[in-house]
C-alpha positions as a LaTeX table, in Angstrom:
\begin{tabular}{lrrr}
\hline
Residue & $x$ (\AA) & $y$ (\AA) & $z$ (\AA) \\
\hline
Met1 & 20.42 & 3.32 & 18.32 \\
Thr2 & 20.49 & 2.19 & 14.72 \\
Ser3 & 19.26 & 3.81 & 11.51 \\
Thr4 & 18.10 & 0.45 & 10.17 \\
Leu5 & 14.37 & $-0.16$ & 10.18 \\
Arg6 & 13.43 & $-3.41$ & 11.92 \\
Thr7 & 9.96 & $-4.95$ & 11.91 \\
Leu8 & 8.22 & $-8.02$ & 13.31 \\
Thr9 & 4.78 & $-9.20$ & 12.17 \\
Val10 & 2.87 & $-11.77$ & 14.23 \\
Pro11 & $-0.66$ & $-13.23$ & 14.03 \\
Leu12 & $-3.43$ & $-11.89$ & 16.25 \\
Asp13 & $-6.46$ & $-13.73$ & 17.56 \\
Val14 & $-9.18$ & $-12.31$ & 15.31 \\
Glu15 & $-11.88$ & $-13.72$ & 17.60 \\
Ser16 & $-10.88$ & $-11.16$ & 20.22 \\
Ser17 & $-11.98$ & $-8.37$ & 17.86 \\
Ser18 & $-15.49$ & $-9.40$ & 16.83 \\
Gly19 & $-16.14$ & $-5.90$ & 15.53 \\
Gly20 & $-13.37$ & $-6.27$ & 12.98 \\
Leu21 & $-11.06$ & $-3.38$ & 12.25 \\
Pro22 & $-13.45$ & $-0.63$ & 13.46 \\
Ser23 & $-13.04$ & $-2.00$ & 16.99 \\
Phe24 & $-9.42$ & $-0.78$ & 16.84 \\
Leu25 & $-10.45$ & 2.82 & 16.08 \\
Val26 & $-9.96$ & 4.10 & 19.60 \\
Arg27 & $-7.64$ & 7.08 & 19.12 \\
Asp28 & $-8.08$ & 10.50 & 17.55 \\
Asp29 & $-4.56$ & 10.43 & 16.07 \\
Ile30 & $-4.95$ & 7.01 & 14.46 \\
Leu31 & $-3.89$ & 6.19 & 10.92 \\
Cys32 & $-6.73$ & 4.32 & 9.24 \\
Trp33 & $-7.64$ & 2.51 & 6.03 \\
Ser34 & $-10.66$ & 0.21 & 6.25 \\
Arg35 & $-13.50$ & $-1.25$ & 4.21 \\
Arg36 & $-16.22$ & $-3.43$ & 5.67 \\
Glu37 & $-14.47$ & $-5.08$ & 8.64 \\
Ala38 & $-10.99$ & $-5.28$ & 7.10 \\
Gly39 & $-8.03$ & $-3.00$ & 6.56 \\
Leu40 & $-5.17$ & $-1.41$ & 8.47 \\
Val41 & $-4.74$ & 0.94 & 11.42 \\
Gly42 & $-1.53$ & 2.56 & 12.55 \\
Tyr43 & $-0.55$ & 3.86 & 15.98 \\
Gly44 & 2.15 & 6.38 & 16.81 \\
Glu45 & 4.73 & 7.79 & 14.45 \\
Leu46 & 8.22 & 6.42 & 13.93 \\
Thr47 & 9.20 & 8.76 & 11.09 \\
Arg48 & 7.71 & 10.56 & 8.13 \\
Phe49 & 8.58 & 11.97 & 4.71 \\
Asn50 & 7.26 & 15.34 & 3.58 \\
Ala51 & 7.22 & 16.78 & 0.07 \\
Thr52 & 5.60 & 19.45 & $-2.09$ \\
Gly53 & 5.55 & 20.17 & $-5.79$ \\
Pro54 & 5.26 & 18.20 & $-9.01$ \\
Glu55 & 7.78 & 15.50 & $-8.00$ \\
Arg56 & 6.13 & 14.69 & $-4.65$ \\
Phe57 & 5.09 & 11.15 & $-5.66$ \\
Leu58 & 8.46 & 10.17 & $-7.08$ \\
Glu59 & 10.37 & 11.73 & $-4.18$ \\
Ala60 & 8.21 & 9.77 & $-1.72$ \\
Asp61 & 8.77 & 6.61 & $-3.76$ \\
Ile62 & 12.55 & 7.03 & $-3.59$ \\
Trp63 & 12.41 & 7.69 & 0.16 \\
Trp64 & 10.32 & 4.58 & 0.78 \\
Arg65 & 12.45 & 2.30 & $-1.34$ \\
His66 & 15.64 & 3.50 & 0.35 \\
Leu67 & 14.05 & 3.00 & 3.78 \\
Ile68 & 13.06 & $-0.60$ & 3.15 \\
Leu69 & 16.14 & $-1.57$ & 1.12 \\
Glu70 & 18.21 & $-2.24$ & 4.25 \\
Ala71 & 15.28 & $-3.02$ & 6.55 \\
Glu72 & 15.33 & $-6.18$ & 8.66 \\
Ile73 & 11.85 & $-7.64$ & 8.12 \\
Thr74 & 10.52 & $-10.67$ & 9.98 \\
Asp75 & 7.02 & $-11.54$ & 8.78 \\
His76 & 5.14 & $-14.57$ & 10.14 \\
Val77 & 1.92 & $-13.77$ & 8.24 \\
Glu78 & 2.99 & $-12.72$ & 4.72 \\
Leu79 & $-0.13$ & $-11.03$ & 3.37 \\
Pro80 & $-0.53$ & $-7.69$ & 1.60 \\
Gly81 & $-0.21$ & $-5.09$ & 4.36 \\
Thr82 & 2.12 & $-7.13$ & 6.58 \\
Gly83 & 5.70 & $-6.10$ & 7.25 \\
Pro84 & 6.53 & $-2.37$ & 7.20 \\
Val85 & 3.63 & $-0.19$ & 6.07 \\
Ala86 & 3.46 & 3.55 & 5.45 \\
Phe87 & 0.24 & 5.54 & 5.36 \\
Gly88 & 0.11 & 8.50 & 3.00 \\
Ser89 & $-1.80$ & 11.56 & 1.91 \\
Phe90 & $-0.83$ & 13.74 & $-1.05$ \\
Ala91 & $-1.89$ & 17.21 & $-2.12$ \\
Phe92 & $-4.23$ & 17.36 & $-5.08$ \\
Ser93 & $-2.22$ & 20.01 & $-6.91$ \\
Lys94 & 1.45 & 20.19 & $-7.78$ \\
Thr95 & 1.25 & 23.94 & $-7.08$ \\
Ser96 & $-0.24$ & 23.53 & $-3.59$ \\
Pro97 & 1.82 & 24.54 & $-0.53$ \\
His98 & 0.05 & 21.75 & 1.37 \\
Val99 & 2.60 & 19.17 & 2.52 \\
Ser100 & 2.21 & 15.68 & 1.11 \\
Arg101 & 3.36 & 12.94 & 3.48 \\
Leu102 & 4.20 & 9.31 & 4.09 \\
Ile103 & 4.00 & 8.29 & 7.75 \\
Leu104 & 5.63 & 5.22 & 9.22 \\
Pro105 & 3.79 & 4.22 & 12.42 \\
Glu106 & 5.20 & 2.45 & 15.46 \\
Leu107 & 2.55 & $-0.27$ & 15.31 \\
Val108 & 0.20 & $-1.53$ & 12.59 \\
Val109 & $-2.81$ & $-3.78$ & 13.13 \\
Gly110 & $-4.37$ & $-5.43$ & 10.08 \\
Ile111 & $-7.34$ & $-7.68$ & 9.27 \\
Arg112 & $-7.85$ & $-9.42$ & 5.93 \\
Asp113 & $-9.85$ & $-12.48$ & 4.87 \\
Gly114 & $-10.53$ & $-13.50$ & 8.46 \\
Arg115 & $-6.87$ & $-13.22$ & 9.50 \\
Ala116 & $-5.48$ & $-10.58$ & 11.84 \\
Trp117 & $-1.93$ & $-9.48$ & 12.58 \\
Ala118 & 0.19 & $-6.82$ & 14.22 \\
Thr119 & 3.50 & $-5.36$ & 13.07 \\
Gln120 & 5.87 & $-3.56$ & 15.39 \\
Leu121 & 8.36 & $-1.15$ & 13.78 \\
Thr122 & 11.48 & 0.32 & 15.34 \\
Phe123 & 14.89 & 1.86 & 14.70 \\
Asp124 & 16.12 & 0.67 & 18.12 \\
Asp125 & 18.43 & $-2.28$ & 18.77 \\
Asp126 & 16.14 & $-3.79$ & 21.41 \\
Pro127 & 14.99 & $-7.32$ & 20.48 \\
Leu128 & 11.58 & $-7.68$ & 18.82 \\
Thr129 & 9.52 & $-10.54$ & 20.22 \\
Glu130 & 5.97 & $-11.80$ & 19.75 \\
Ala131 & 5.25 & $-11.06$ & 23.42 \\
Gly132 & 6.54 & $-7.53$ & 22.93 \\
Val133 & 4.32 & $-6.97$ & 19.87 \\
Leu134 & 1.23 & $-8.20$ & 21.71 \\
Ala135 & 2.08 & $-6.01$ & 24.70 \\
Ser136 & 2.40 & $-3.03$ & 22.36 \\
Val137 & $-1.07$ & $-3.72$ & 20.91 \\
His138 & $-2.53$ & $-3.84$ & 24.41 \\
Arg139 & $-0.75$ & $-0.65$ & 25.42 \\
Trp140 & $-1.91$ & 1.39 & 22.45 \\
Leu141 & $-5.50$ & 0.19 & 22.78 \\
Thr142 & $-5.80$ & 0.72 & 26.53 \\
Glu143 & $-3.68$ & 3.81 & 27.20 \\
Pro144 & $-4.78$ & 6.29 & 24.51 \\
Glu145 & $-4.31$ & 9.43 & 26.60 \\
Ser146 & $-0.66$ & 8.95 & 27.54 \\
Asn147 & 0.26 & 7.66 & 24.07 \\
Gly148 & $-1.62$ & 10.53 & 22.47 \\
Glu149 & 0.68 & 13.05 & 24.18 \\
Asp150 & 3.74 & 11.27 & 22.81 \\
Ser151 & 2.23 & 11.12 & 19.32 \\
Ala152 & 1.36 & 14.81 & 19.32 \\
Ala153 & 4.99 & 15.59 & 20.01 \\
Gly154 & 5.91 & 13.53 & 16.95 \\
Gly155 & 4.65 & 16.12 & 14.51 \\
Ser156 & 0.98 & 15.37 & 13.75 \\
Asp157 & $-0.73$ & 18.35 & 12.14 \\
Val158 & $-3.72$ & 18.34 & 14.48 \\
Val159 & $-4.50$ & 17.23 & 18.00 \\
Pro160 & $-8.30$ & 16.80 & 18.08 \\
Ser161 & $-10.18$ & 17.03 & 21.34 \\
Ala162 & $-11.34$ & 13.82 & 23.00 \\
Lys163 & $-14.77$ & 15.32 & 23.80 \\
Val164 & $-17.75$ & 13.45 & 22.41 \\
Ile165 & $-19.80$ & 14.94 & 19.60 \\
Ala166 & $-23.45$ & 15.48 & 20.46 \\
Ala167 & $-25.81$ & 13.06 & 18.72 \\
Asp168 & $-28.37$ & 15.71 & 17.77 \\
Gly169 & $-28.36$ & 18.58 & 15.31 \\
Ser170 & $-26.96$ & 21.02 & 17.84 \\
Ala171 & $-23.47$ & 19.54 & 17.61 \\
Gly172 & $-22.18$ & 22.46 & 15.57 \\
His173 & $-22.87$ & 24.99 & 12.86 \\
Leu174 & $-21.78$ & 25.51 & 9.27 \\
Ser175 & $-20.45$ & 28.51 & 7.39 \\
His176 & $-19.45$ & 28.80 & 3.75 \\
Gly177 & $-15.81$ & 28.42 & 2.87 \\
Ser178 & $-13.92$ & 30.14 & 0.08 \\
Leu179 & $-17.05$ & 30.92 & $-1.96$ \\
Ser180 & $-20.68$ & 31.54 & $-1.10$ \\
Glu181 & $-23.27$ & 29.31 & $-2.76$ \\
Asp182 & $-24.15$ & 32.03 & $-5.29$ \\
Ala183 & $-20.50$ & 32.66 & $-6.12$ \\
Trp184 & $-19.86$ & 28.95 & $-6.57$ \\
Met185 & $-22.86$ & 28.57 & $-8.89$ \\
Gln186 & $-21.48$ & 31.46 & $-10.93$ \\
Ala187 & $-18.19$ & 29.56 & $-11.15$ \\
Val188 & $-20.12$ & 26.57 & $-12.51$ \\
Ser189 & $-21.77$ & 28.81 & $-15.12$ \\
Asn190 & $-18.38$ & 30.20 & $-16.11$ \\
Gly191 & $-17.03$ & 26.67 & $-16.43$ \\
Val192 & $-19.92$ & 25.60 & $-18.66$ \\
Glu193 & $-19.23$ & 28.63 & $-20.90$ \\
Glu194 & $-15.61$ & 27.52 & $-21.29$ \\
Ile195 & $-16.77$ & 24.01 & $-22.22$ \\
Arg196 & $-19.27$ & 25.33 & $-24.76$ \\
Ala197 & $-16.51$ & 27.46 & $-26.25$ \\
Gly198 & $-14.59$ & 24.24 & $-26.93$ \\
Lys199 & $-11.70$ & 24.95 & $-24.55$ \\
Leu200 & $-12.20$ & 21.71 & $-22.64$ \\
Glu201 & $-14.57$ & 18.73 & $-22.43$ \\
Lys202 & $-15.04$ & 18.34 & $-18.69$ \\
Leu203 & $-14.23$ & 20.32 & $-15.56$ \\
Val204 & $-14.47$ & 19.27 & $-11.91$ \\
Leu205 & $-15.25$ & 22.11 & $-9.51$ \\
Ala206 & $-15.01$ & 21.75 & $-5.74$ \\
Arg207 & $-16.30$ & 23.87 & $-2.87$ \\
Asp208 & $-15.70$ & 23.88 & 0.86 \\
Val209 & $-17.78$ & 24.53 & 3.97 \\
Val210 & $-16.51$ & 25.00 & 7.52 \\
Ala211 & $-18.02$ & 23.20 & 10.52 \\
Asn212 & $-17.49$ & 24.58 & 14.00 \\
Leu213 & $-18.06$ & 22.13 & 16.84 \\
Pro214 & $-18.04$ & 23.86 & 20.24 \\
Glu215 & $-17.84$ & 20.53 & 22.07 \\
Gly216 & $-14.78$ & 19.46 & 20.12 \\
Val217 & $-14.01$ & 17.00 & 17.34 \\
Asn218 & $-13.84$ & 13.31 & 18.15 \\
Ala219 & $-11.91$ & 11.98 & 15.16 \\
Ala220 & $-12.07$ & 8.34 & 16.26 \\
Glu221 & $-15.85$ & 8.52 & 16.51 \\
Val222 & $-16.03$ & 10.14 & 13.06 \\
Leu223 & $-14.06$ & 7.23 & 11.60 \\
Arg224 & $-16.23$ & 4.66 & 13.39 \\
Gln225 & $-19.40$ & 6.33 & 12.07 \\
Leu226 & $-18.10$ & 6.40 & 8.51 \\
Ala227 & $-16.87$ & 2.79 & 8.66 \\
Ala228 & $-20.27$ & 1.61 & 9.93 \\
Arg229 & $-22.48$ & 3.61 & 7.53 \\
Tyr230 & $-20.38$ & 3.48 & 4.37 \\
Arg231 & $-19.18$ & $-0.10$ & 4.31 \\
Glu232 & $-18.69$ & $-0.15$ & 0.52 \\
Cys233 & $-16.36$ & 2.84 & 0.75 \\
Trp234 & $-12.79$ & 3.00 & 2.00 \\
Thr235 & $-12.65$ & 4.87 & 5.30 \\
Tyr236 & $-9.39$ & 6.77 & 5.70 \\
Gly237 & $-7.64$ & 8.80 & 8.37 \\
Val238 & $-4.20$ & 10.35 & 7.90 \\
Asp239 & $-2.95$ & 13.28 & 9.98 \\
Gly240 & $-6.32$ & 14.98 & 10.43 \\
Leu241 & $-7.62$ & 14.10 & 6.96 \\
Val242 & $-10.69$ & 11.89 & 7.44 \\
Gly243 & $-13.37$ & 10.54 & 5.13 \\
Ala244 & $-14.90$ & 7.57 & 3.32 \\
Thr245 & $-14.13$ & 7.46 & $-0.39$ \\
Pro246 & $-16.05$ & 5.34 & $-2.92$ \\
Glu247 & $-13.30$ & 5.74 & $-5.55$ \\
Met248 & $-10.16$ & 3.61 & $-5.77$ \\
Leu249 & $-7.39$ & 5.33 & $-7.72$ \\
Ile250 & $-5.14$ & 2.26 & $-7.76$ \\
Gln251 & $-4.86$ & $-0.98$ & $-5.80$ \\
Val252 & $-1.76$ & $-3.11$ & $-6.37$ \\
Glu253 & $-1.36$ & $-6.69$ & $-5.24$ \\
Gly254 & 1.63 & $-8.43$ & $-6.77$ \\
Arg255 & 1.45 & $-7.69$ & $-10.47$ \\
Thr256 & $-2.30$ & $-7.03$ & $-10.50$ \\
Ala257 & $-3.60$ & $-3.48$ & $-10.42$ \\
Gln258 & $-7.24$ & $-2.50$ & $-9.99$ \\
Ala259 & $-9.15$ & 0.78 & $-9.96$ \\
Arg260 & $-12.73$ & 1.89 & $-9.43$ \\
Val261 & $-13.82$ & 4.89 & $-11.46$ \\
Leu262 & $-16.88$ & 6.95 & $-10.54$ \\
Ala263 & $-18.50$ & 9.72 & $-12.54$ \\
Gly264 & $-22.22$ & 10.43 & $-12.60$ \\
Thr265 & $-24.11$ & 11.03 & $-9.37$ \\
Leu266 & $-27.74$ & 10.95 & $-8.22$ \\
Asp267 & $-28.97$ & 11.95 & $-4.76$ \\
Arg268 & $-30.99$ & 9.09 & $-3.27$ \\
Arg269 & $-33.42$ & 11.60 & $-1.78$ \\
Asp270 & $-34.51$ & 12.44 & $-5.33$ \\
Ala271 & $-36.18$ & 9.03 & $-5.55$ \\
Asp272 & $-38.67$ & 9.85 & $-2.77$ \\
Gly273 & $-42.21$ & 9.68 & $-4.15$ \\
Met274 & $-41.14$ & 8.52 & $-7.61$ \\
Asp275 & $-42.68$ & 5.58 & $-9.47$ \\
Gly276 & $-41.03$ & 2.19 & $-9.17$ \\
Ser277 & $-38.32$ & 1.01 & $-6.81$ \\
Pro278 & $-35.42$ & 3.30 & $-5.89$ \\
Met279 & $-33.03$ & 1.21 & $-8.00$ \\
Glu280 & $-35.38$ & 1.37 & $-10.98$ \\
Tyr281 & $-35.41$ & 5.13 & $-10.58$ \\
Ala282 & $-31.60$ & 5.18 & $-10.48$ \\
Glu283 & $-31.40$ & 3.04 & $-13.61$ \\
Arg284 & $-33.82$ & 5.31 & $-15.44$ \\
Val285 & $-32.43$ & 8.68 & $-14.39$ \\
Leu286 & $-28.72$ & 7.93 & $-13.95$ \\
Ala287 & $-27.86$ & 5.13 & $-16.36$ \\
Gly288 & $-30.35$ & 6.54 & $-18.87$ \\
Ser289 & $-28.88$ & 10.04 & $-18.82$ \\
Glu290 & $-26.77$ & 11.01 & $-21.81$ \\
Lys291 & $-25.07$ & 13.73 & $-19.73$ \\
Gln292 & $-24.16$ & 11.33 & $-16.90$ \\
Arg293 & $-22.92$ & 8.61 & $-19.24$ \\
His294 & $-20.84$ & 11.10 & $-21.19$ \\
Glu295 & $-19.21$ & 12.32 & $-17.97$ \\
His296 & $-18.48$ & 8.69 & $-17.01$ \\
Glu297 & $-16.98$ & 7.82 & $-20.39$ \\
Ile298 & $-14.56$ & 10.73 & $-20.09$ \\
Ala299 & $-13.43$ & 9.51 & $-16.67$ \\
Ile300 & $-12.94$ & 5.85 & $-17.64$ \\
Asp301 & $-11.14$ & 6.77 & $-20.88$ \\
Ser302 & $-8.79$ & 9.03 & $-18.93$ \\
Leu303 & $-7.76$ & 6.31 & $-16.47$ \\
Thr304 & $-7.37$ & 3.47 & $-18.98$ \\
Arg305 & $-5.32$ & 5.66 & $-21.32$ \\
Gln306 & $-2.90$ & 6.63 & $-18.52$ \\
Leu307 & $-2.67$ & 3.07 & $-17.14$ \\
Ala308 & $-2.11$ & 1.38 & $-20.52$ \\
Pro309 & 1.69 & 2.02 & $-20.81$ \\
Phe310 & 2.23 & 0.15 & $-17.52$ \\
Ser311 & 0.04 & $-2.84$ & $-18.41$ \\
Glu312 & 0.41 & $-6.10$ & $-20.30$ \\
Ala313 & $-3.36$ & $-6.62$ & $-20.34$ \\
Met314 & $-6.35$ & $-4.66$ & $-19.16$ \\
Asn315 & $-10.09$ & $-5.15$ & $-18.92$ \\
Ser316 & $-13.02$ & $-3.12$ & $-17.65$ \\
His317 & $-16.80$ & $-3.27$ & $-17.65$ \\
Ser318 & $-18.32$ & $-2.75$ & $-21.06$ \\
Glu319 & $-21.17$ & $-0.94$ & $-19.31$ \\
Pro320 & $-20.96$ & 1.00 & $-16.03$ \\
Phe321 & $-22.84$ & $-0.38$ & $-13.05$ \\
Ile322 & $-24.75$ & 1.54 & $-10.42$ \\
Leu323 & $-22.97$ & 1.77 & $-7.08$ \\
Glu324 & $-25.50$ & 2.16 & $-4.28$ \\
Leu325 & $-24.36$ & 4.18 & $-1.26$ \\
Pro326 & $-26.44$ & 5.46 & 1.67 \\
Asn327 & $-26.44$ & 9.03 & 0.33 \\
Val328 & $-26.12$ & 8.74 & $-3.47$ \\
Trp329 & $-25.97$ & 6.45 & $-6.48$ \\
His330 & $-22.96$ & 6.56 & $-8.80$ \\
Leu331 & $-22.19$ & 5.26 & $-12.24$ \\
Ala332 & $-19.12$ & 3.10 & $-11.61$ \\
Ser333 & $-16.66$ & 0.99 & $-13.57$ \\
Asp334 & $-13.96$ & $-1.36$ & $-12.30$ \\
Val335 & $-10.70$ & $-1.68$ & $-14.22$ \\
Lys336 & $-8.21$ & $-4.53$ & $-13.80$ \\
Ala337 & $-4.72$ & $-4.65$ & $-15.30$ \\
Glu338 & $-1.74$ & $-6.98$ & $-15.26$ \\
Leu339 & 1.32 & $-4.81$ & $-14.73$ \\
Ala340 & 4.17 & $-5.03$ & $-17.22$ \\
Asp341 & 7.80 & $-5.64$ & $-16.35$ \\
Ile342 & 9.47 & $-2.34$ & $-17.27$ \\
Glu343 & 13.27 & $-2.36$ & $-17.32$ \\
Gly344 & 13.34 & $-5.32$ & $-14.96$ \\
His345 & 10.83 & $-3.91$ & $-12.46$ \\
Val346 & 7.08 & $-3.85$ & $-11.96$ \\
Pro347 & 5.99 & $-0.23$ & $-11.44$ \\
Thr348 & 5.40 & 0.76 & $-7.81$ \\
Cys349 & 2.17 & 2.16 & $-6.41$ \\
Leu350 & 3.61 & 5.66 & $-6.26$ \\
Ala351 & 4.98 & 5.47 & $-9.81$ \\
Leu352 & 1.50 & 4.53 & $-11.01$ \\
Ile353 & $-0.07$ & 7.34 & $-8.99$ \\
Asn354 & 2.39 & 9.78 & $-10.53$ \\
Ala355 & 1.12 & 8.74 & $-13.98$ \\
Leu356 & $-2.59$ & 8.55 & $-13.12$ \\
His357 & $-3.17$ & 11.60 & $-10.93$ \\
Pro358 & $-5.16$ & 13.73 & $-11.45$ \\
Thr359 & $-7.78$ & 11.72 & $-13.31$ \\
Ala360 & $-10.61$ & 13.28 & $-15.26$ \\
Ala361 & $-12.95$ & 12.19 & $-12.44$ \\
Val362 & $-11.45$ & 14.80 & $-10.09$ \\
Cys363 & $-9.90$ & 17.33 & $-12.46$ \\
Gly364 & $-11.36$ & 17.26 & $-15.96$ \\
Thr365 & $-9.98$ & 16.96 & $-19.46$ \\
Pro366 & $-7.70$ & 18.07 & $-21.00$ \\
Thr367 & $-5.88$ & 17.93 & $-17.67$ \\
Leu368 & $-3.71$ & 21.03 & $-18.02$ \\
Val369 & $-6.58$ & 23.20 & $-19.23$ \\
Ala370 & $-8.92$ & 21.91 & $-16.52$ \\
Gly371 & $-6.28$ & 22.37 & $-13.80$ \\
Ala372 & $-5.66$ & 25.98 & $-14.77$ \\
Leu373 & $-9.39$ & 26.70 & $-14.83$ \\
Ile374 & $-9.86$ & 25.07 & $-11.42$ \\
Arg375 & $-7.27$ & 27.42 & $-9.94$ \\
Lys376 & $-9.04$ & 30.37 & $-11.55$ \\
Leu377 & $-12.62$ & 29.52 & $-10.58$ \\
Glu378 & $-12.49$ & 27.68 & $-7.23$ \\
His379 & $-10.68$ & 30.34 & $-5.18$ \\
Leu380 & $-9.43$ & 27.68 & $-2.77$ \\
Asp381 & $-6.44$ & 25.42 & $-2.23$ \\
Arg382 & $-7.84$ & 21.89 & $-2.24$ \\
Gly383 & $-4.97$ & 20.71 & $-0.04$ \\
Pro384 & $-5.34$ & 16.91 & 0.27 \\
Tyr385 & $-8.94$ & 16.90 & $-1.01$ \\
Ala386 & $-9.20$ & 14.77 & $-4.19$ \\
Gly387 & $-5.56$ & 13.77 & $-3.78$ \\
Pro388 & $-4.34$ & 10.18 & $-3.28$ \\
Val389 & $-4.71$ & 8.71 & 0.21 \\
Gly390 & $-3.86$ & 5.18 & 1.32 \\
Trp391 & $-0.97$ & 2.86 & 2.18 \\
Leu392 & 1.88 & 0.81 & 0.73 \\
Asp393 & 4.05 & $-2.03$ & 2.00 \\
Ala394 & 7.59 & $-3.23$ & 1.40 \\
Ala395 & 6.49 & $-5.87$ & $-1.14$ \\
Gly396 & 5.00 & $-3.25$ & $-3.46$ \\
Asn397 & 1.38 & $-3.84$ & $-2.50$ \\
Gly398 & $-0.85$ & $-0.92$ & $-1.67$ \\
Glu399 & $-4.27$ & 0.69 & $-1.86$ \\
Trp400 & $-4.70$ & 4.33 & $-2.82$ \\
Gly401 & $-8.10$ & 5.94 & $-2.95$ \\
Ile402 & $-9.02$ & 9.46 & $-3.98$ \\
Ala403 & $-9.67$ & 11.57 & $-0.88$ \\
Leu404 & $-13.35$ & 12.29 & $-1.48$ \\
Arg405 & $-16.34$ & 12.53 & 0.92 \\
Gly406 & $-13.91$ & 13.84 & 3.47 \\
Ala407 & $-12.68$ & 16.73 & 5.55 \\
Val408 & $-9.62$ & 18.19 & 7.21 \\
Ile409 & $-9.66$ & 18.66 & 10.98 \\
Glu410 & $-8.05$ & 22.10 & 11.21 \\
Asp411 & $-8.06$ & 22.40 & 15.00 \\
Ala412 & $-9.84$ & 20.98 & 18.03 \\
Asn413 & $-13.15$ & 22.62 & 17.07 \\
Thr414 & $-12.95$ & 23.30 & 13.32 \\
Val415 & $-13.43$ & 20.94 & 10.38 \\
Arg416 & $-13.28$ & 21.94 & 6.72 \\
Leu417 & $-15.41$ & 19.76 & 4.41 \\
Tyr418 & $-14.94$ & 19.46 & 0.65 \\
Ala419 & $-17.17$ & 18.27 & $-2.19$ \\
Gly420 & $-16.98$ & 18.56 & $-5.96$ \\
Cys421 & $-18.93$ & 17.92 & $-9.14$ \\
Gly422 & $-18.11$ & 17.02 & $-12.70$ \\
Ile423 & $-19.13$ & 19.85 & $-15.01$ \\
Val424 & $-19.99$ & 19.15 & $-18.65$ \\
Glu425 & $-21.88$ & 21.07 & $-21.28$ \\
Gly426 & $-25.31$ & 20.13 & $-19.90$ \\
Ser427 & $-24.56$ & 20.98 & $-16.25$ \\
Gln428 & $-26.99$ & 23.23 & $-14.34$ \\
Pro429 & $-25.54$ & 25.28 & $-11.44$ \\
Glu430 & $-28.47$ & 24.67 & $-9.07$ \\
Ala431 & $-28.34$ & 20.91 & $-9.64$ \\
Glu432 & $-24.56$ & 20.84 & $-9.15$ \\
Leu433 & $-24.92$ & 22.77 & $-5.87$ \\
Ala434 & $-27.51$ & 20.26 & $-4.65$ \\
Glu435 & $-25.12$ & 17.44 & $-5.59$ \\
Thr436 & $-22.38$ & 18.93 & $-3.39$ \\
Trp437 & $-24.74$ & 18.89 & $-0.41$ \\
Ala438 & $-25.50$ & 15.22 & $-1.08$ \\
Lys439 & $-21.76$ & 14.56 & $-1.07$ \\
Phe440 & $-21.24$ & 16.54 & 2.14 \\
Arg441 & $-23.83$ & 14.36 & 3.89 \\
Pro442 & $-21.54$ & 11.48 & 5.01 \\
Met443 & $-19.21$ & 13.84 & 6.87 \\
Leu444 & $-22.03$ & 15.99 & 8.26 \\
Glu445 & $-23.71$ & 12.89 & 9.66 \\
Ala446 & $-20.47$ & 11.61 & 11.15 \\
Leu447 & $-19.87$ & 15.00 & 12.79 \\
Gly448 & $-23.38$ & 15.02 & 14.23 \\
Ile449 & $-24.49$ & 18.06 & 12.20 \\
Arg450 & $-27.94$ & 18.07 & 10.68 \\
Arg451 & $-28.86$ & 20.37 & 7.83 \\
\hline
\end{tabular}
């Protein structure tokens, strides 16, 4: 047995997986990051790093760099996401007792730009061969029950049931979480009062609901549903945290960093019966709203200001565009930056996350004032909700979304869903409550719950 990480990456025949990456979503304990038909999935658990507190990102960064410093990496594909890859999920708040984590799987399968690969990871001295990697892929895909028992022993937070969710509205029932609807709307009113008093400019308030599924939670099916319905989002699964986020906190490829900022939301159901096409309605009501545009400007200014010290050059849309999703429209802006060489090094994904999180899109501004008010008004620990979720590789590449439109599988029959809204001076509690239900819809649909 050796303490040195050893990895081998080999090509896969992409034609054998015509369904793209979603065809590899066969296990409830899978690690997942996918968009359209591409992305990464991880099987098993080789090791993990846990952290809490304000230094969680930097501590994870140090752990990862030490792990790969002495690693023996053989990579016959050499794309972002090849070689050793860790999947991660971090708590939203530095005060949260929720454990942030990086997980190193035993096997990673990836698809990108029509190319597929598999990476086997080990601390053992046994030789790594292409035949062995391909055999490992076959084993994980065809023997989920036996491998699932081994994985559960490795420390996963949840072990979801393999029972299938019913396809009709009787799959489960909902109950309110930390606050009732009336209490949450009062929290929104209290937040608006603080904004009008000049204490802050924007506040993001979240709420939770609890789904009970008597027939059990099928996490793999949830991920497949989300990947199929929300192709423009990034579907994620890490240790019982599942969802499909439309917001990219930071994507790093070489020295190029990109982000997608969302703020401003309109329920697509609101367009029913309105004049003109649905997109014309969205343009008129969303892009034409002073309140929505103000909320978006706060979010984009927050991210670009925090990213600027790490960048040699940066550009973003002069005007936000409308992102069309199956449940809502968003005002969105993409930001692209060329990373600067700082003291001989390009900043890592986790160093950038440490500087960027939490953005105004999920917290508010000023950050410290908004964070304190969130803790006062929400009456819940967000855990990983609205925290960074994604992956990074040994070359410094990575993709980290904000864990939105998601839920935490708490046990075999219980799922806690989260949704939040940006609160500004013109916010109305009833409208914000309706917006949370629009944002709950992707997870409710994937769970088979109709409301």
